[in-house]
Coordinates of C-alpha atoms and ligand atoms in Angstrom, one line a residue:
X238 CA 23.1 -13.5 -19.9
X239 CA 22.1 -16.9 -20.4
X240 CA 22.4 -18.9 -16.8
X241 CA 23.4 -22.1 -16.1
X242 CA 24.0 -24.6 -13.3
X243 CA 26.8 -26.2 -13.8
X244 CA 25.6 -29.6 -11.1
X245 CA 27.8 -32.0 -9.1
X246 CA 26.2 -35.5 -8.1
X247 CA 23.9 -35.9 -4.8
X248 CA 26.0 -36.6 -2.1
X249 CA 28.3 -34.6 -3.7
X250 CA 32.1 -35.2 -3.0
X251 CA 35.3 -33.4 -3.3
X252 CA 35.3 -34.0 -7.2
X253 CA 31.9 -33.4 -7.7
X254 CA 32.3 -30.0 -6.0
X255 CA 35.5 -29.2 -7.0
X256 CA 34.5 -30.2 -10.7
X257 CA 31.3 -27.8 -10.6
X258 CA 33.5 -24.9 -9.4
X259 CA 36.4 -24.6 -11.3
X260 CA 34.2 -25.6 -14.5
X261 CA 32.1 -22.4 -13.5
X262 CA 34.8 -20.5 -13.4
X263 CA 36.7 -21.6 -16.5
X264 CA 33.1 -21.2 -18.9
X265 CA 32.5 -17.4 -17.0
X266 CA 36.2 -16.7 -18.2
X267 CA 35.2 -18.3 -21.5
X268 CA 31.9 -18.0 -22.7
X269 CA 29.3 -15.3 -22.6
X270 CA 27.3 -17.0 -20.1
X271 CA 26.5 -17.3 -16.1
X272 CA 27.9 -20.1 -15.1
X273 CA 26.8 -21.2 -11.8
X274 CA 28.2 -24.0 -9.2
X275 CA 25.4 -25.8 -7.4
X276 CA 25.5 -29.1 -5.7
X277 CA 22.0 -30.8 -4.5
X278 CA 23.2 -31.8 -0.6
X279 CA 25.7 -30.2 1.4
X280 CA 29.4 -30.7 1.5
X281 CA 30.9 -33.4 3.6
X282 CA 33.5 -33.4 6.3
X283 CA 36.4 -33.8 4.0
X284 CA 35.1 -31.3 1.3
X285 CA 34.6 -28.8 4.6
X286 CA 38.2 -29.5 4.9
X287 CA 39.2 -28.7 1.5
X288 CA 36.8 -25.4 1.5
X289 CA 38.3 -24.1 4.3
X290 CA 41.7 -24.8 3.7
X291 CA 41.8 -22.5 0.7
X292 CA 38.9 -19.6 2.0
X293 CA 36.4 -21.0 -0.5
X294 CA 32.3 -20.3 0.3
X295 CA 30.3 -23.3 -0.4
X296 CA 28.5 -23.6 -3.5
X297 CA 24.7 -23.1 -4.0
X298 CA 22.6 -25.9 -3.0
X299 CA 19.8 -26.4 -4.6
X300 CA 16.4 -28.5 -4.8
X301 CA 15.6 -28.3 -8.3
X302 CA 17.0 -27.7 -11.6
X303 CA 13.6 -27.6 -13.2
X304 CA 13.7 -25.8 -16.0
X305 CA 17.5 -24.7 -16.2
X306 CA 20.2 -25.4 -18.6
X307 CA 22.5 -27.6 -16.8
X308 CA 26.1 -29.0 -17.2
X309 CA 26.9 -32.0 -15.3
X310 CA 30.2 -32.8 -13.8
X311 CA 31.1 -36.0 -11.8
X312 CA 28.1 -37.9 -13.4
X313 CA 25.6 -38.7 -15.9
X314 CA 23.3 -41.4 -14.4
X315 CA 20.1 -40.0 -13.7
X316 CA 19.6 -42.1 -10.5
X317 CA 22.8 -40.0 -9.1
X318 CA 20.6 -36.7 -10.0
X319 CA 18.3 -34.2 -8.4
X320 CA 15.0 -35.9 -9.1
X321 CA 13.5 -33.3 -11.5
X322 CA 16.5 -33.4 -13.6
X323 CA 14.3 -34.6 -16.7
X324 CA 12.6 -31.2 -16.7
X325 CA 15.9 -29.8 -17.3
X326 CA 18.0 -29.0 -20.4
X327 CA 21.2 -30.8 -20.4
X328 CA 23.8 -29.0 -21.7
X329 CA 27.4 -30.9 -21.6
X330 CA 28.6 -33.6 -19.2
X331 CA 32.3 -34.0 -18.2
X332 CA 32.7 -37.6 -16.2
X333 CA 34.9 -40.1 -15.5
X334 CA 32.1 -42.3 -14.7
X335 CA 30.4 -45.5 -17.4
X336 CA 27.7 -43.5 -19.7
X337 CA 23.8 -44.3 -18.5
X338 CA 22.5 -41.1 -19.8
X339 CA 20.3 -40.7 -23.1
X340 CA 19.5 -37.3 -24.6
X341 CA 17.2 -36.3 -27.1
X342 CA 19.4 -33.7 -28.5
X343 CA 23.5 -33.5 -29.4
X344 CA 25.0 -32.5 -26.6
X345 CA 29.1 -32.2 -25.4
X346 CA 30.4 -34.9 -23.8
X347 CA 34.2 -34.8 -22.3
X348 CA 34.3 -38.4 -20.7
X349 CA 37.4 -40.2 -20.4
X350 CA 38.7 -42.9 -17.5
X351 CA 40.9 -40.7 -15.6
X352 CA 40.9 -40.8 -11.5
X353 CA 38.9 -37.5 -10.9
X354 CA 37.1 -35.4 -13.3
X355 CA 39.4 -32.6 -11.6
X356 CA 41.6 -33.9 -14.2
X357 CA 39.5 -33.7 -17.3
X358 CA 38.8 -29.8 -16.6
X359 CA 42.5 -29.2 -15.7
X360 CA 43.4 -30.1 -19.4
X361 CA 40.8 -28.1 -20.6
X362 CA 42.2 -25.0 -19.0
X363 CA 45.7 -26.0 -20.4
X364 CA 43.9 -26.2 -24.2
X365 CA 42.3 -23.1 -23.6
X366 CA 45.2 -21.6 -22.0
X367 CA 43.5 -20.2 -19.1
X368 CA 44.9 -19.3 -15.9
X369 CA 43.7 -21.3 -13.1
X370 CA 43.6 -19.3 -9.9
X371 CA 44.8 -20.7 -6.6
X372 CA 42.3 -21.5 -4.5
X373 CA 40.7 -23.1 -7.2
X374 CA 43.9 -25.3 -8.4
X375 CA 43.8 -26.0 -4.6
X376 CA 39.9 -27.3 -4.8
X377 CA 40.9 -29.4 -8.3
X378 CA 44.1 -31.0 -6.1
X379 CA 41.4 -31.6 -3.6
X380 CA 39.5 -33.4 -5.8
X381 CA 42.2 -35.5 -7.4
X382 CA 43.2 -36.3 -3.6
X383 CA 39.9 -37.0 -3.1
X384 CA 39.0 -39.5 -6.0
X385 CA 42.3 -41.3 -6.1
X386 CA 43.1 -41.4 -2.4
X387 CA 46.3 -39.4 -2.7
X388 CA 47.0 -41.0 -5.9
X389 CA 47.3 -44.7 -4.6
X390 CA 44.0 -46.1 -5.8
X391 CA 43.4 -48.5 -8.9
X392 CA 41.3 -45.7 -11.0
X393 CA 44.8 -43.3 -11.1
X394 CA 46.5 -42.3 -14.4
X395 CA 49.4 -40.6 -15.4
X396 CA 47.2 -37.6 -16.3
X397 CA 46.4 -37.6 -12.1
X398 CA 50.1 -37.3 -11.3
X399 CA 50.5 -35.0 -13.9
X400 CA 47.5 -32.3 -12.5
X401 CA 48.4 -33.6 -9.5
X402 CA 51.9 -32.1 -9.6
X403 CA 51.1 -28.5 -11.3
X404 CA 47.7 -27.8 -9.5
X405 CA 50.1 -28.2 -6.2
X406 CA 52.4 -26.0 -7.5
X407 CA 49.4 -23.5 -9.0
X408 CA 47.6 -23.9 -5.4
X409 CA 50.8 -22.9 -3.3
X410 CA 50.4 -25.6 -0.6
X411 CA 53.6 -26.6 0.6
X412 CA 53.3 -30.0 1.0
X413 CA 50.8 -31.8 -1.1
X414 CA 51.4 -35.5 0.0
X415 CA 51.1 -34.2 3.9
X416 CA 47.7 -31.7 3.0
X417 CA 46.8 -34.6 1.1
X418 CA 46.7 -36.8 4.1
X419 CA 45.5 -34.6 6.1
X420 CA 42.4 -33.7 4.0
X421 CA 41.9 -37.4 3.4
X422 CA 41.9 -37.9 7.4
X423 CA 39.7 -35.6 8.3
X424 CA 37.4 -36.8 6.4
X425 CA 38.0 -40.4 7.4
X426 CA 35.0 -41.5 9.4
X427 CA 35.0 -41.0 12.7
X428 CA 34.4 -43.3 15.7
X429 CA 31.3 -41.3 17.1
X430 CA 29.3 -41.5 14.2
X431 CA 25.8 -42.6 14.3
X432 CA 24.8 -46.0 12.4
X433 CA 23.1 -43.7 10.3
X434 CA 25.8 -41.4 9.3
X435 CA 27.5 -44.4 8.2
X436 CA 25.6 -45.2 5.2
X437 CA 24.2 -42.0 4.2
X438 CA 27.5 -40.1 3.5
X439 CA 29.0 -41.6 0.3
X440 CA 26.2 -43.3 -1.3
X441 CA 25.6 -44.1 -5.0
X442 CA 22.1 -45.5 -6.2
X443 CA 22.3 -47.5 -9.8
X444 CA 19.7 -49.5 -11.5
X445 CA 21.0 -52.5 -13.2
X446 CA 18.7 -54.8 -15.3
X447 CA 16.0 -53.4 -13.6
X448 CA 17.1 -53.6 -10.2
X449 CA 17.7 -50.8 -7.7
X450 CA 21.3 -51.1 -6.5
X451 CA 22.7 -48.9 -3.3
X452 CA 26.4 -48.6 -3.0
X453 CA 27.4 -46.6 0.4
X454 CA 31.3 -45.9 1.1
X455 CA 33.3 -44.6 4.5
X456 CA 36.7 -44.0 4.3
X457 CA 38.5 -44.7 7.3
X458 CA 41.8 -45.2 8.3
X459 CA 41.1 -48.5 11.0
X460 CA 38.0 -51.0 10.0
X461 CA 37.7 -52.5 13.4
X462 CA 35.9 -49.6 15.0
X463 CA 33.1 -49.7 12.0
X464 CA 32.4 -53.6 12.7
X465 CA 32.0 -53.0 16.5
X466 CA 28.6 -50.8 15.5
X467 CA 27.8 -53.3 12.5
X468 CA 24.5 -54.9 13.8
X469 CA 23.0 -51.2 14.2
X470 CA 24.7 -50.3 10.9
X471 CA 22.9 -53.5 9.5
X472 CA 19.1 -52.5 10.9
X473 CA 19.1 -49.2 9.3
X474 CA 20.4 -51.2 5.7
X475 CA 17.5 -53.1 6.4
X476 CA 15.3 -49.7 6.9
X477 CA 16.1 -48.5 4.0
X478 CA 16.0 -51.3 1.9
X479 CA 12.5 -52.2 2.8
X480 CA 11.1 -48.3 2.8
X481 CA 12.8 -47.8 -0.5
X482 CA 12.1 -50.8 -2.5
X483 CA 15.9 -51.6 -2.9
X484 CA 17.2 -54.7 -3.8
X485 CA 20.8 -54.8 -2.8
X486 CA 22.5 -52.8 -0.7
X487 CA 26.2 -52.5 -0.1
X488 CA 28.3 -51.0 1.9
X489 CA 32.1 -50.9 1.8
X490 CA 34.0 -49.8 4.5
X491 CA 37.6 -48.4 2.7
X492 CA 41.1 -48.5 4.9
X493 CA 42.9 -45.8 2.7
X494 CA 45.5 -46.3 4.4
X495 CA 46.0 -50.3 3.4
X496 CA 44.0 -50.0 0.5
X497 CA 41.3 -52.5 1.1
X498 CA 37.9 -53.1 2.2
X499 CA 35.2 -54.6 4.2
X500 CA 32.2 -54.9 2.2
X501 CA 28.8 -55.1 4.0
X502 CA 26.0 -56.8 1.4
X503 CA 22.5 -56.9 2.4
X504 CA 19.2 -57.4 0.2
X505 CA 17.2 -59.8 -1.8
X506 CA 19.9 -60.0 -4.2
X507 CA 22.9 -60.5 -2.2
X508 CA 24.1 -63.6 -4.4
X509 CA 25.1 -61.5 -7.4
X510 CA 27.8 -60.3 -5.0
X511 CA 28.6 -63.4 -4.2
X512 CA 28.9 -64.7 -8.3
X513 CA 31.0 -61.2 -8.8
X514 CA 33.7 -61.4 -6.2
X515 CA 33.5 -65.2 -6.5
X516 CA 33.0 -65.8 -2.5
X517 CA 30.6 -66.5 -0.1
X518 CA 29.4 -64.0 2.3
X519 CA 30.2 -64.8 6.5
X520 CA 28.2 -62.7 8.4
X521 CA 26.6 -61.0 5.4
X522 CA 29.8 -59.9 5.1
X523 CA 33.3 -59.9 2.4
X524 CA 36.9 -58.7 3.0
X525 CA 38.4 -57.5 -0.6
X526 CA 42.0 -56.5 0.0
X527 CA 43.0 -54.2 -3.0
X528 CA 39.4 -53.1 -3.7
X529 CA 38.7 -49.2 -3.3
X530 CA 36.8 -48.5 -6.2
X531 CA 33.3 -48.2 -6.7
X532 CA 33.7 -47.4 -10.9
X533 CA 36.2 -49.7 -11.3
X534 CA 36.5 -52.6 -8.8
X535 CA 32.8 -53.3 -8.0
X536 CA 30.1 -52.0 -10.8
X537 CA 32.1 -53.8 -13.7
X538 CA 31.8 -56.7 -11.6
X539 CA 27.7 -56.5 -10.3
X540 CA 26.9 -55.8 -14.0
X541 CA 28.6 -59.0 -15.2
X542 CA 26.9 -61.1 -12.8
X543 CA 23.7 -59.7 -13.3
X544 CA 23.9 -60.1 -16.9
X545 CA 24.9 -63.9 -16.4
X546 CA 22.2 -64.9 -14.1
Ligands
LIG269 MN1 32.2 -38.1 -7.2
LIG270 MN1 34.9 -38.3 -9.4

């Protein structure tokens, strides 16, 4: 039987690995083939969460996907990838992320701006009519939780509440809302975490106009405690960017419980941020109440002010 990794995005996250399992699981029930979850780092505190919750084992991780036939969930950008991914035969991609990727042969491609790409698979079990199994609906509400911050963040649709609402009944958790919360806070940061661990949880690498762009994200429920370690946070930005040749680095500090965020810029091209959000940086430093969202909020905006420069 033909195998094939069906791969969430490096520093995977609840949607990546929720997306990579329950689309396993729906193309084993589907297709004659071995579908396989994999995910190229380990899961994260609030993914841990999620597993447990619902007795799930982790999914494979894995250092290469040289040579495979692979499916993509959660991402298309090569920069998100494992680093052989070239080698690899890509398959299908289901996102909710802005297309990067070029293939040299047709390939299918479920994309559409939804909050979690838990919700994209969702309505493909519903046209395929296949049941979804608890524990997984439970990793998909995850997900949507996950993505949309309990469906309060800018990047939710009516599709989220819609999965939302059935994956909690499928799923059998009591309470959504209060799991939701829950899930979200344990995964919030939390205050004895190194500098380090700050920026190398949530991170997103992009290349825009040539330039090598590093997007980190904590989710916390209280900002204030972050800034009291922000001069050590700061020195291992500046690590990185010089070791790694980057030329903006940013890193947004979420309150998901106010819904807005503190957004640390460092790097030689800290003015675009400055052109995008229309502000000037104090302390290297920009408060954007209302802004949650990598995808939506911030990217749209860095690419627009690159392109003008
Ligand atoms: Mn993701
Ligand atoms: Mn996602």
């Amino acid at each position: 039987m033909t195998e094939v990794y069906v791969l969430g995005h490096n520093h995977p996250d609840t949607d990546a690995i929720g997306s990579a399992m329950s689309l396993a699981y729906l193309l084993n029930e589907m297709y004659n083939v071995k579908a396989i979850p994999v995910i190229s780092q380990k899961p994260d505190i609030e993914t841990r969460y999620a597993l447990d919750y619902f007795k799930i084992p982790t999914p494979m991780v894995v250092r290469t996907v040289a040579n495979k036939q692979i499916i993509l969930v959660d991402h298309n950008e090569i920069a998100q990838s494992l680093a052989d991914f070239e080698n690899s035969e890509v398959l299908a991609i289901i996102d909710h992320h802005k297309l990067e990727i070029k293939t040299n042969k047709p390939i299918c491609l479920f994309s559409e701006p939804v909050g979690a790409t838990a919700t994209i698979i969702y309505f493909k079990y519903k046209e395929l009519g296949i049941n979804i199994p608890e524990k997984i609906a439970g990793l998909m509400l995850s997900a949507i939780i996950s993505d949309t911050l309990l469906l309060k963040g800018p990047t939710t649709t009516k599709k989220d509440y819609v999965a939302y609402q059935d994956l909690a009944d499928i799923s059998g958790v009591a309470d959504a809302d209060r799991y939701g919360t829950e899930m979200l806070k344990a995964g919030a940061v939390i205050n004895n975490n190194m500098p380090e661990d700050f920026i190398n949880g949530d991170v997103k690498d992009y290349f825009i106009q040539g330039k090598h762009i590093r997007i980190a994200q904590a989710y916390v429920t209280d900002i204030a405690p972050v800034l009291e370690k922000i001069t050590d946070i700061k020195n291992e930005m500046n690590k990185h960017i010089s070791k790694n040749y980057c030329d903006l680095f940013m890193f947004v500090i979420t309150d998901i419980l106010k819904i807005n965020s503190m957004i640390v810029v460092l790097g030689d091209e800290r003015a675009v941020v400055e052109r995008a959000f229309n502000t000037k940086l104090a302390h290297d430093m920009c408060y954007q109440p209302g802004v949650v969202s990598r995808k939506k909020q911030i990217i749209p905006l860095l690419i627009k002010a690159f392109l003008a420069k």
